[in-house]
CSV table of C-alpha atoms in Angstrom, one decimal:
chain,number,residue,atom,x,y,z
A,727,MET,CA,-33.6,172.4,137.4
A,728,ILE,CA,-32.1,172.7,133.9
A,729,ASP,CA,-28.3,172.8,133.4
A,730,THR,CA,-27.3,175.6,131.5
A,731,SER,CA,-23.5,174.5,131.4
A,732,ASP,CA,-23.7,172.5,128.7
A,733,TRP,CA,-25.8,174.3,126.1
A,734,ARG,CA,-23.4,177.4,127.3
A,735,ALA,CA,-20.3,175.5,126.5
A,736,ARG,CA,-21.9,174.6,123.2
A,737,LEU,CA,-22.3,178.2,121.6
A,738,ARG,CA,-18.6,178.5,123.1
A,739,GLN,CA,-17.5,176.0,121.3
A,740,PHE,CA,-20.3,176.8,118.2
A,741,PHE,CA,-18.7,180.0,118.0
A,742,ALA,CA,-15.1,179.4,118.8
A,743,ILE,CA,-15.0,182.1,121.7
A,744,ASP,CA,-11.5,180.6,122.8
A,745,ASP,CA,-9.9,180.7,119.5
A,746,LEU,CA,-7.2,182.8,118.8
A,747,TRP,CA,-6.8,182.6,115.5
A,748,GLU,CA,-7.6,185.9,113.6
A,749,ARG,CA,-8.8,186.0,109.9
A,750,VAL,CA,-6.0,188.0,107.8
A,751,PRO,CA,-7.4,189.8,104.9
A,752,SER,CA,-5.7,189.2,101.7
A,753,ARG,CA,-2.9,191.7,99.8
A,754,GLY,CA,-4.6,194.1,98.0
A,755,TYR,CA,-8.2,194.2,99.9
A,756,LEU,CA,-8.9,198.0,100.1
A,757,ARG,CA,-8.7,198.8,96.5
A,758,ARG,CA,-11.1,196.0,95.9
A,759,ASP,CA,-13.2,196.8,99.0
A,760,ALA,CA,-13.6,200.2,97.1
A,761,VAL,CA,-14.3,199.2,94.2
A,762,LEU,CA,-16.9,197.2,96.1
A,763,ALA,CA,-18.5,199.8,98.1
A,764,LEU,CA,-19.1,202.2,94.8
A,765,VAL,CA,-21.0,199.3,93.0
A,766,ILE,CA,-23.0,198.9,95.8
A,767,TRP,CA,-23.5,202.6,96.1
A,768,VAL,CA,-24.8,203.4,92.8
A,769,VAL,CA,-27.0,200.2,92.6
A,770,CYS,CA,-28.8,201.2,96.0
A,771,ALA,CA,-28.7,204.6,94.8
A,772,LEU,CA,-30.6,203.3,91.6
A,773,GLY,CA,-32.7,201.2,93.7
A,774,LEU,CA,-34.1,204.0,96.0
A,775,GLU,CA,-34.2,206.0,92.4
A,776,LEU,CA,-36.3,203.7,90.9
A,777,VAL,CA,-38.6,203.5,94.2
A,778,ARG,CA,-39.3,207.7,93.7
A,779,SER,CA,-40.0,207.3,90.4
A,780,VAL,CA,-42.9,205.1,90.9
A,781,GLY,CA,-44.1,207.5,93.4
A,782,GLY,CA,-43.1,205.7,96.3
A,783,PHE,CA,-41.8,209.4,98.7
A,784,ASP,CA,-44.7,211.2,97.2
A,785,HIS,CA,-48.0,209.9,98.9
A,786,ASP,CA,-49.8,211.4,102.0
A,787,ALA,CA,-48.1,209.3,104.4
A,788,VAL,CA,-44.4,209.7,103.3
A,789,HIS,CA,-42.7,212.9,102.5
A,790,VAL,CA,-39.1,212.3,101.6
A,791,PRO,CA,-37.0,214.7,100.0
A,792,TRP,CA,-35.1,212.7,97.4
A,793,TRP,CA,-31.6,214.2,98.4
A,794,GLN,CA,-32.3,212.6,102.1
A,795,ALA,CA,-32.5,209.1,100.7
A,796,GLN,CA,-29.6,209.5,98.2
A,797,LEU,CA,-27.5,210.9,101.6
A,798,ALA,CA,-29.2,207.9,103.5
A,799,VAL,CA,-27.7,205.6,101.1
A,800,ALA,CA,-24.4,206.9,101.0
A,801,THR,CA,-23.4,207.3,104.5
A,802,ALA,CA,-24.3,204.0,104.7
A,803,ALA,CA,-22.5,202.3,101.4
A,804,LEU,CA,-19.7,204.3,101.5
A,805,PRO,CA,-18.1,203.1,104.7
A,806,LEU,CA,-18.2,199.4,103.4
A,807,VAL,CA,-14.6,200.3,102.0
A,808,VAL,CA,-13.1,199.7,105.4
A,809,ARG,CA,-15.6,196.8,106.7
A,810,ARG,CA,-12.7,194.3,106.6
A,811,ARG,CA,-10.4,196.8,108.6
A,812,TYR,CA,-12.4,197.8,111.2
A,813,PRO,CA,-15.8,195.1,110.9
A,814,LEU,CA,-17.3,196.2,114.1
A,815,SER,CA,-16.6,199.5,114.0
A,816,ILE,CA,-18.7,199.3,110.9
A,817,ALA,CA,-21.4,196.8,111.9
A,818,VAL,CA,-22.0,199.3,114.9
A,819,TYR,CA,-22.6,202.3,112.9
A,820,LEU,CA,-24.1,200.9,110.2
A,821,SER,CA,-26.8,199.5,113.1
A,822,ALA,CA,-26.9,203.0,114.5
A,823,HIS,CA,-27.4,204.4,110.8
A,824,MET,CA,-30.4,202.2,110.5
A,825,PHE,CA,-31.2,203.1,114.3
A,826,ALA,CA,-31.4,206.9,112.9
A,827,THR,CA,-32.7,206.4,109.6
A,828,GLY,CA,-35.6,204.4,110.8
A,829,MET,CA,-36.3,207.3,113.3
A,830,LEU,CA,-36.3,210.0,110.9
A,831,ALA,CA,-37.1,208.2,107.6
A,832,PRO,CA,-38.9,204.7,108.5
A,833,PHE,CA,-40.0,204.5,104.6
A,834,VAL,CA,-36.3,205.0,103.3
A,835,MET,CA,-34.9,202.3,106.0
A,836,ILE,CA,-37.2,199.8,105.1
A,837,GLN,CA,-36.3,199.7,101.2
A,838,PHE,CA,-34.5,196.7,100.0
A,839,PRO,CA,-31.3,198.4,98.7
A,840,MET,CA,-30.8,199.8,102.4
A,841,GLN,CA,-31.7,196.7,104.0
A,842,VAL,CA,-28.7,194.9,101.6
A,843,LEU,CA,-26.2,197.6,103.3
A,844,TYR,CA,-27.1,197.2,106.4
A,845,PHE,CA,-27.1,193.2,106.4
A,846,PHE,CA,-23.8,193.2,104.5
A,847,GLY,CA,-22.3,195.6,107.3
A,848,LEU,CA,-23.6,193.0,110.2
A,849,PHE,CA,-22.6,190.0,107.9
A,850,GLY,CA,-19.1,191.5,107.6
A,851,GLY,CA,-18.9,192.6,111.3
A,852,MET,CA,-19.0,188.9,112.2
A,853,ALA,CA,-17.3,187.3,109.0
A,854,TRP,CA,-14.1,189.5,109.8
A,855,ALA,CA,-13.6,190.3,113.5
A,856,ARG,CA,-10.6,189.8,115.1
A,857,SER,CA,-12.0,188.0,118.3
A,858,ARG,CA,-14.6,186.0,118.2
A,859,SER,CA,-15.5,187.2,121.8
A,860,ALA,CA,-15.3,190.6,120.8
A,861,ALA,CA,-17.7,189.8,118.1
A,862,VAL,CA,-20.3,187.4,119.3
A,863,THR,CA,-20.6,190.5,122.1
A,864,THR,CA,-21.1,192.8,120.1
A,865,LEU,CA,-23.7,191.1,117.5
A,866,GLY,CA,-25.4,190.3,120.3
A,867,PHE,CA,-25.6,193.6,121.5
A,868,ILE,CA,-26.9,194.9,118.5
A,869,VAL,CA,-29.7,192.1,118.0
A,870,VAL,CA,-30.9,193.0,121.5
A,871,PHE,CA,-31.0,196.5,120.7
A,872,MET,CA,-32.7,195.4,117.6
A,873,PHE,CA,-35.3,193.8,119.1
A,874,GLY,CA,-35.9,195.9,121.7
A,875,TRP,CA,-36.8,198.7,119.4
A,876,LEU,CA,-38.9,196.6,118.0
A,877,THR,CA,-41.1,195.4,120.5
A,878,PHE,CA,-40.8,199.4,121.5
A,879,GLN,CA,-42.7,200.1,118.4
A,880,PHE,CA,-45.2,197.6,118.8
A,881,ALA,CA,-46.0,199.0,122.0
A,882,LEU,CA,-47.0,202.4,120.3
A,883,GLY,CA,-48.8,200.5,118.5
A,884,ALA,CA,-46.7,200.8,115.0
A,885,GLY,CA,-48.2,197.1,114.2
A,886,ALA,CA,-51.8,198.3,114.0
A,887,GLU,CA,-51.1,201.2,111.8
A,888,GLY,CA,-53.0,200.9,108.8
A,889,LEU,CA,-55.2,197.8,110.1
A,890,ASP,CA,-58.7,197.4,110.5
A,891,ALA,CA,-58.9,195.2,114.0
A,892,SER,CA,-62.7,194.5,113.5
A,893,LYS,CA,-62.0,191.9,110.5
A,894,GLN,CA,-60.2,188.9,110.6
A,895,TYR,CA,-59.3,187.6,107.3
A,896,GLY,CA,-57.3,184.2,108.1
A,897,LEU,CA,-56.4,182.0,111.3
A,898,LEU,CA,-54.8,184.9,113.3
A,899,PRO,CA,-56.2,188.5,113.7
A,900,PRO,CA,-54.6,190.9,111.8
A,901,ILE,CA,-52.4,193.0,114.6
A,902,LEU,CA,-51.5,189.6,115.7
A,903,SER,CA,-50.4,188.4,112.3
A,904,ASN,CA,-48.9,191.3,111.6
A,905,VAL,CA,-46.7,191.4,114.6
A,906,THR,CA,-45.9,187.8,114.2
A,907,TYR,CA,-44.8,188.4,110.5
A,908,SER,CA,-42.5,191.4,111.6
A,909,ILE,CA,-41.0,189.2,114.2
A,910,LEU,CA,-39.9,186.1,112.0
A,911,VAL,CA,-38.6,188.6,109.3
A,912,ASN,CA,-36.2,190.4,111.9
A,913,ILE,CA,-35.3,186.7,113.4
A,914,PHE,CA,-34.4,185.5,109.9
A,915,TYR,CA,-32.7,188.8,108.9
A,916,PHE,CA,-30.6,189.6,111.8
A,917,GLY,CA,-30.0,185.3,112.5
A,918,ALA,CA,-28.9,184.9,108.7
A,919,ALA,CA,-26.6,188.0,109.5
A,920,VAL,CA,-25.2,186.8,112.2
A,921,LEU,CA,-24.9,182.8,111.8
A,922,GLY,CA,-23.9,183.6,107.8
A,923,GLY,CA,-21.0,185.5,108.8
A,924,HIS,CA,-19.6,183.4,111.3
A,925,LEU,CA,-20.4,180.2,109.2
A,926,THR,CA,-17.6,182.0,106.9
A,927,TRP,CA,-15.0,182.9,109.3
A,928,ARG,CA,-15.1,179.0,110.2
A,929,ASN,CA,-14.5,178.2,106.1
A,930,ALA,CA,-11.8,180.4,106.4
A,931,ARG,CA,-10.4,179.1,109.3
A,932,GLN,CA,-10.7,175.8,108.0
A,933,ARG,CA,-9.2,177.0,105.0
A,934,ALA,CA,-6.4,178.3,106.7
A,935,GLU,CA,-5.8,175.2,108.8
A,936,LEU,CA,-5.6,172.9,105.6
A,937,ALA,CA,-2.7,175.6,104.1
A,938,ALA,CA,-0.6,175.6,107.4
A,939,GLN,CA,-0.7,171.5,107.3
A,940,ALA,CA,0.0,171.8,103.6
A,941,GLN,CA,2.9,173.9,104.3
A,942,THR,CA,3.9,171.4,107.3
A,943,LEU,CA,3.3,168.3,105.0
A,944,ALA,CA,5.6,170.1,102.5
A,945,ALA,CA,8.3,171.2,104.7
A,946,GLN,CA,8.2,167.4,106.1
A,947,SER,CA,8.4,166.3,102.7
A,948,GLU,CA,11.5,168.3,102.3
A,949,GLN,CA,13.4,166.9,105.3
A,950,LEU,CA,12.7,163.7,104.1
A,951,ARG,CA,14.2,164.1,100.7
A,952,GLU,CA,17.1,166.1,103.1
A,953,HIS,CA,17.4,163.2,105.1
A,954,ALA,CA,17.4,160.3,102.3
A,955,VAL,CA,19.5,162.2,100.4
A,956,THR,CA,22.2,162.2,103.3
A,957,ALA,CA,21.5,159.1,104.0
A,958,GLU,CA,22.6,158.2,100.1
A,959,ARG,CA,25.6,159.9,100.3
A,960,LEU,CA,26.9,158.0,103.8
A,961,ARG,CA,25.8,155.0,102.2
A,962,ILE,CA,27.8,155.8,98.8
A,963,ALA,CA,30.5,157.1,101.4
A,964,ARG,CA,30.8,153.9,102.8
A,965,GLU,CA,30.7,151.5,99.6
A,966,LEU,CA,33.7,153.8,98.4
A,967,HIS,CA,35.7,153.6,101.5
A,968,ASP,CA,35.1,150.0,101.8
A,969,VAL,CA,35.7,148.6,98.4
A,970,VAL,CA,38.9,151.2,97.8
A,971,ALA,CA,40.7,150.9,101.5
A,972,HIS,CA,40.4,146.8,101.2
A,973,HIS,CA,41.8,146.7,97.4
A,974,VAL,CA,44.5,149.6,98.2
A,975,ALA,CA,45.4,147.6,101.5
A,976,VAL,CA,45.8,144.5,99.2
A,977,MET,CA,48.2,146.5,96.7
A,978,GLY,CA,50.1,148.2,99.2
A,979,ILE,CA,51.0,144.9,101.0
A,980,GLN,CA,52.0,143.1,97.9
A,981,ALA,CA,53.5,146.2,96.4
A,982,GLY,CA,55.7,146.1,99.4
A,983,ALA,CA,56.2,142.3,99.3
A,984,ALA,CA,57.8,142.5,95.6
A,985,ARG,CA,59.9,146.4,96.3
A,986,LYS,CA,61.7,143.8,98.7
A,987,ILE,CA,62.3,140.5,96.6
A,988,LEU,CA,62.8,142.1,93.5
A,989,SER,CA,66.3,141.7,93.5
A,990,ARG,CA,66.5,138.0,95.0
A,991,ASP,CA,63.5,136.8,93.7
A,992,PRO,CA,62.3,138.3,90.5
A,993,SER,CA,59.6,135.8,89.7
A,994,ALA,CA,58.1,135.9,93.4
A,995,ALA,CA,58.6,139.2,92.9
A,996,ALA,CA,56.2,139.2,89.7
A,997,GLY,CA,53.4,136.9,91.3
A,998,ALA,CA,53.3,140.1,94.2
A,999,LEU,CA,53.1,142.5,91.5
A,1000,GLN,CA,50.0,140.6,89.4
A,1001,GLN,CA,48.1,140.2,92.9
A,1002,VAL,CA,48.6,144.1,92.6
A,1003,GLU,CA,47.1,144.0,89.1
A,1004,GLN,CA,44.2,141.5,90.0
A,1005,SER,CA,43.1,144.1,93.3
A,1006,SER,CA,43.0,147.5,91.2
A,1007,ARG,CA,41.0,145.6,88.8
A,1008,ASP,CA,39.1,144.0,91.1
A,1009,ALA,CA,38.7,147.6,92.9
A,1010,VAL,CA,37.6,148.9,89.7
A,1011,GLY,CA,35.4,146.8,88.7
A,1012,GLU,CA,33.7,147.0,92.2
A,1013,MET,CA,33.4,150.9,91.9
A,1014,ARG,CA,31.8,150.5,88.5
A,1015,ALA,CA,29.2,148.2,89.9
A,1016,LEU,CA,28.5,150.7,92.9
A,1017,LEU,CA,27.9,153.6,90.0
A,1018,GLY,CA,25.7,151.5,87.7
A,1019,THR,CA,23.8,150.9,90.9
A,1020,LEU,CA,23.7,154.9,91.3
A,1021,ARG,CA,22.3,155.6,88.1
A,1022,GLY,CA,19.9,152.8,88.0
A,1023,ARG,CA,21.5,150.7,85.0
A,1024,ALA,CA,24.1,148.3,84.9
A,1025,GLU,CA,27.4,149.9,83.8
A,1026,PRO,CA,29.8,148.1,80.9
A,1027,GLY,CA,31.7,145.7,82.8
A,1028,SER,CA,30.3,145.9,86.1
A,1029,ARG,CA,30.4,142.6,88.3
A,1030,GLY,CA,26.7,142.3,88.8
A,1031,PRO,CA,25.2,142.1,92.0
A,1032,GLU,CA,26.7,143.5,95.0
A,1033,PRO,CA,28.8,140.7,97.2
A,1034,GLY,CA,26.8,139.1,99.6
A,1035,LEU,CA,28.1,136.6,102.6
A,1036,GLY,CA,28.5,134.3,100.4
A,1037,GLU,CA,31.4,135.7,98.6
A,1038,LEU,CA,33.1,135.6,101.8
A,1039,PRO,CA,35.6,132.5,101.1
A,1040,ALA,CA,36.8,134.3,97.9
A,1041,LEU,CA,36.8,137.8,100.1
A,1042,LEU,CA,38.6,135.9,102.8
A,1043,ASP,CA,41.1,133.5,99.7
A,1044,GLU,CA,42.1,137.3,98.2
A,1045,VAL,CA,43.2,138.0,102.2
A,1046,ARG,CA,45.3,134.9,102.3
A,1047,ALA,CA,47.0,135.6,99.0
A,1048,ALA,CA,47.9,138.8,100.1
A,1049,GLY,CA,49.8,137.4,103.0
A,1050,LEU,CA,47.2,137.0,105.8
A,1051,PRO,CA,46.3,133.3,107.5
A,1052,VAL,CA,42.8,133.6,108.2
A,1053,ARG,CA,40.6,131.0,109.5
A,1054,TYR,CA,37.2,130.9,108.5
A,1055,ALA,CA,34.3,129.1,110.3
A,1056,ALA,CA,30.3,129.3,109.5
A,1057,HIS,CA,27.7,127.7,112.2
A,1058,ASP,CA,24.5,127.4,110.5
A,1059,ASP,CA,22.1,127.0,113.8
A,1060,LEU,CA,18.6,128.2,111.6
A,1061,GLY,CA,19.6,125.3,109.2
A,1062,VAL,CA,19.1,128.0,106.2
A,1063,GLY,CA,22.5,129.1,104.7
A,1064,ALA,CA,24.2,131.9,104.1
A,1065,ALA,CA,22.7,132.5,100.7
A,1066,SER,CA,19.2,132.9,102.4
A,1067,VAL,CA,20.3,136.0,104.4
A,1068,PRO,CA,18.7,139.1,103.0
A,1069,PRO,CA,20.6,140.9,100.6
A,1070,ALA,CA,21.3,144.2,102.5
A,1071,VAL,CA,22.2,142.6,105.5
A,1072,GLY,CA,24.5,140.0,103.7
A,1073,LEU,CA,26.1,143.0,101.9
A,1074,SER,CA,26.8,145.2,105.9
A,1075,LEU,CA,28.4,141.9,107.1
A,1076,TYR,CA,30.6,141.4,103.9
A,1077,ARG,CA,31.9,144.9,104.0
A,1078,THR,CA,32.2,144.5,107.8
A,1079,VAL,CA,34.3,141.4,107.2
A,1080,GLN,CA,36.3,143.1,104.5
A,1081,GLU,CA,36.9,146.8,106.2
A,1082,ALA,CA,38.2,144.6,109.7
A,1083,LEU,CA,40.6,142.0,107.7
A,1084,ALA,CA,41.7,145.9,105.5
A,1085,ASN,CA,42.2,147.5,109.3
A,1086,ILE,CA,44.1,144.6,110.5
A,1087,ARG,CA,46.5,144.4,107.4
A,1088,ARG,CA,47.1,148.3,107.7
A,1089,HIS,CA,47.5,149.5,111.5
A,1090,SER,CA,47.9,145.6,112.9
A,1091,THR,CA,50.7,143.5,114.2
A,1092,ALA,CA,48.9,140.8,113.9
A,1093,ASN,CA,50.1,137.3,112.2
A,1094,ALA,CA,46.8,135.4,111.9
A,1095,ALA,CA,43.4,136.5,111.5
A,1096,SER,CA,39.9,134.5,112.4
A,1097,VAL,CA,36.6,135.1,110.9
A,1098,VAL,CA,33.3,133.5,112.3
A,1099,LEU,CA,30.0,133.6,110.5
A,1100,ARG,CA,26.9,132.6,112.7
A,1101,LEU,CA,23.3,132.0,111.8
A,1102,ALA,CA,21.4,131.5,115.5
A,1103,HIS,CA,18.3,132.4,117.3
A,1104,GLY,CA,18.2,135.1,119.9
A,1105,ALA,CA,16.6,136.4,122.8
A,1106,LYS,CA,15.0,139.1,120.1
A,1107,GLY,CA,14.9,136.5,117.1
A,1108,ASP,CA,17.0,135.4,114.6
A,1109,TYR,CA,20.1,137.0,113.8
A,1110,ALA,CA,23.1,137.0,111.2
A,1111,GLU,CA,26.5,138.1,113.0
A,1112,VAL,CA,30.3,137.8,112.1
A,1113,GLU,CA,33.2,138.0,114.4
A,1114,ILE,CA,36.7,139.0,112.9
A,1115,LEU,CA,39.6,138.5,115.6
A,1116,ASP,CA,43.6,138.8,115.5
A,1117,ASP,CA,46.6,138.6,117.7
A,1118,GLY,CA,48.3,141.1,117.1
A,1119,ARG,CA,48.5,144.6,118.6
A,1120,ALA,CA,48.3,148.4,116.8
A,1121,ARG,CA,51.4,149.3,114.7
A,1122,PRO,CA,52.6,152.9,115.2
A,1123,GLY,CA,52.5,155.2,113.1
A,1124,THR,CA,49.4,154.3,111.0
A,1125,GLY,CA,46.2,155.3,112.6
A,1126,GLY,CA,43.6,155.8,110.2
A,1127,SER,CA,40.5,158.4,109.7
A,1128,GLY,CA,38.3,156.5,111.9
A,1129,LEU,CA,35.8,156.2,108.8
A,1130,GLY,CA,36.1,152.6,108.6
A,1131,LEU,CA,34.5,152.1,112.1
A,1132,LEU,CA,32.5,155.0,111.9
A,1133,GLY,CA,30.8,153.6,108.6
A,1134,MET,CA,30.6,150.0,110.2
A,1135,ARG,CA,28.4,151.6,113.3
A,1136,GLU,CA,26.1,153.8,110.6
A,1137,ARG,CA,25.6,149.9,108.5
A,1138,VAL,CA,24.6,148.7,112.2
A,1139,THR,CA,22.7,151.0,112.9
A,1140,LEU,CA,20.7,151.1,109.9
A,1141,HIS,CA,19.3,148.1,110.7
A,1142,GLY,CA,18.7,147.6,114.4
A,1143,GLY,CA,21.9,145.7,114.9
A,1144,GLU,CA,25.2,145.2,117.5
A,1145,VAL,CA,28.5,146.5,117.4
A,1146,GLU,CA,31.8,146.0,119.3
A,1147,ALA,CA,35.0,146.8,118.6
A,1148,GLY,CA,37.8,147.1,120.7
A,1149,PRO,CA,41.1,145.4,122.2
A,1150,ARG,CA,40.5,141.5,123.6
A,1151,ALA,CA,41.8,141.0,127.3
A,1152,VAL,CA,44.0,138.3,126.2
A,1153,GLY,CA,45.6,140.1,123.5
A,1154,GLY,CA,44.5,141.3,120.0
A,1155,TYR,CA,41.7,142.9,118.8
A,1156,ARG,CA,38.1,142.2,118.0
A,1157,VAL,CA,35.1,142.8,115.9
A,1158,ARG,CA,31.9,142.0,116.1
A,1159,VAL,CA,28.7,142.6,114.4
A,1160,ARG,CA,25.2,141.3,115.0
A,1161,LEU,CA,22.1,142.0,112.6
A,1162,PRO,CA,18.3,140.8,112.9
A,1163,ILE,CA,17.1,139.5,110.2
A,1164,LYS,CA,13.1,138.2,109.3
A,1165,GLY,CA,11.2,136.2,107.3
A,1166,VAL,CA,14.2,133.3,107.5
A,1167,HIS,CA,13.5,129.5,108.0
A,1168,GLY,CA,14.8,126.5,107.5
């Protein structure tokens, strides 16, 4: 037994029976269709008049008044104005028109201008129908009806009119040849109308999908652009906060020290003020470097590349000069050196140390701090880590905005690392940041 489920599924897929997409005409289509219908009407009316002018409507077998032929053309062409608004209704109407004209004036119905109009109606019904299921059902019924009508005409002997069955001019008898020819012509005619209209619908469907994909890509590109802008703003905010916070903290401590000893030890106060001056210059220099990066060029007086792990000793010397003793230790189990750490990772760790020490000076009663740098291999691969410890507690009335820790966590998230920040059980505060590093070998 032949399995019909497979070919039925193929037909459903080909004709997109289950597709709910609707083809929507573009704006102003009624005006364009009205112009097109008028042009078609004029051309077809002229075609029939040419047939009449050469005597096509005036011989023994055919007696068709000219006004009847022109009425048939008008009633078939003018409804095409709404072929895209009511595609299936127009297809059914023109099929009925074809049948009625074929019964009343068959010579008019078979003329080329009329066949063009009927073809246009069937084609438009398949191309513009809102529902694929309704289109296939309606056009299928029309095709079956038309072939049934054709079969009925053959049964009445329409295929033998004017033919001499006693003669054979080719391989096949005249009547059989005429019937076969008529069937093939109608198969091509109706098949081209149905398949051509459906392929037009499929092309429109594909264009709509491409347009939707283009809109989606445009929306995603806009979201990515906005995300990139937001990420860049956050990066700038972190950089500005870290640069300003560090140097302002140093200047605040030195200015306070200078105020206290100004009357007792002017020379020491002058040294503290000199440190304030140097910190202010460093802050301006780093901000100029940041602005140069943002503008894509070096600002006059910029400090060159952004700091990394190689600049940690200089940073700690600056903190020590501001009055906070800091111990420093570096453990390089990878044997690669701090300079081999990727610049983005090195900058993030440098800013972490800078922010942590600035917080100690501003908000802690700590008398000393320690910084440990580790380059090692862990369960997830190679990593670079900094750990900052102090021995103090939070100073009352000096709570910060939290932006420093927020920026620290954002940096860590950006690199897919780990961060710990909080009080220690034995006293003091601890900040530990671990960032993965790749492509570093000893």
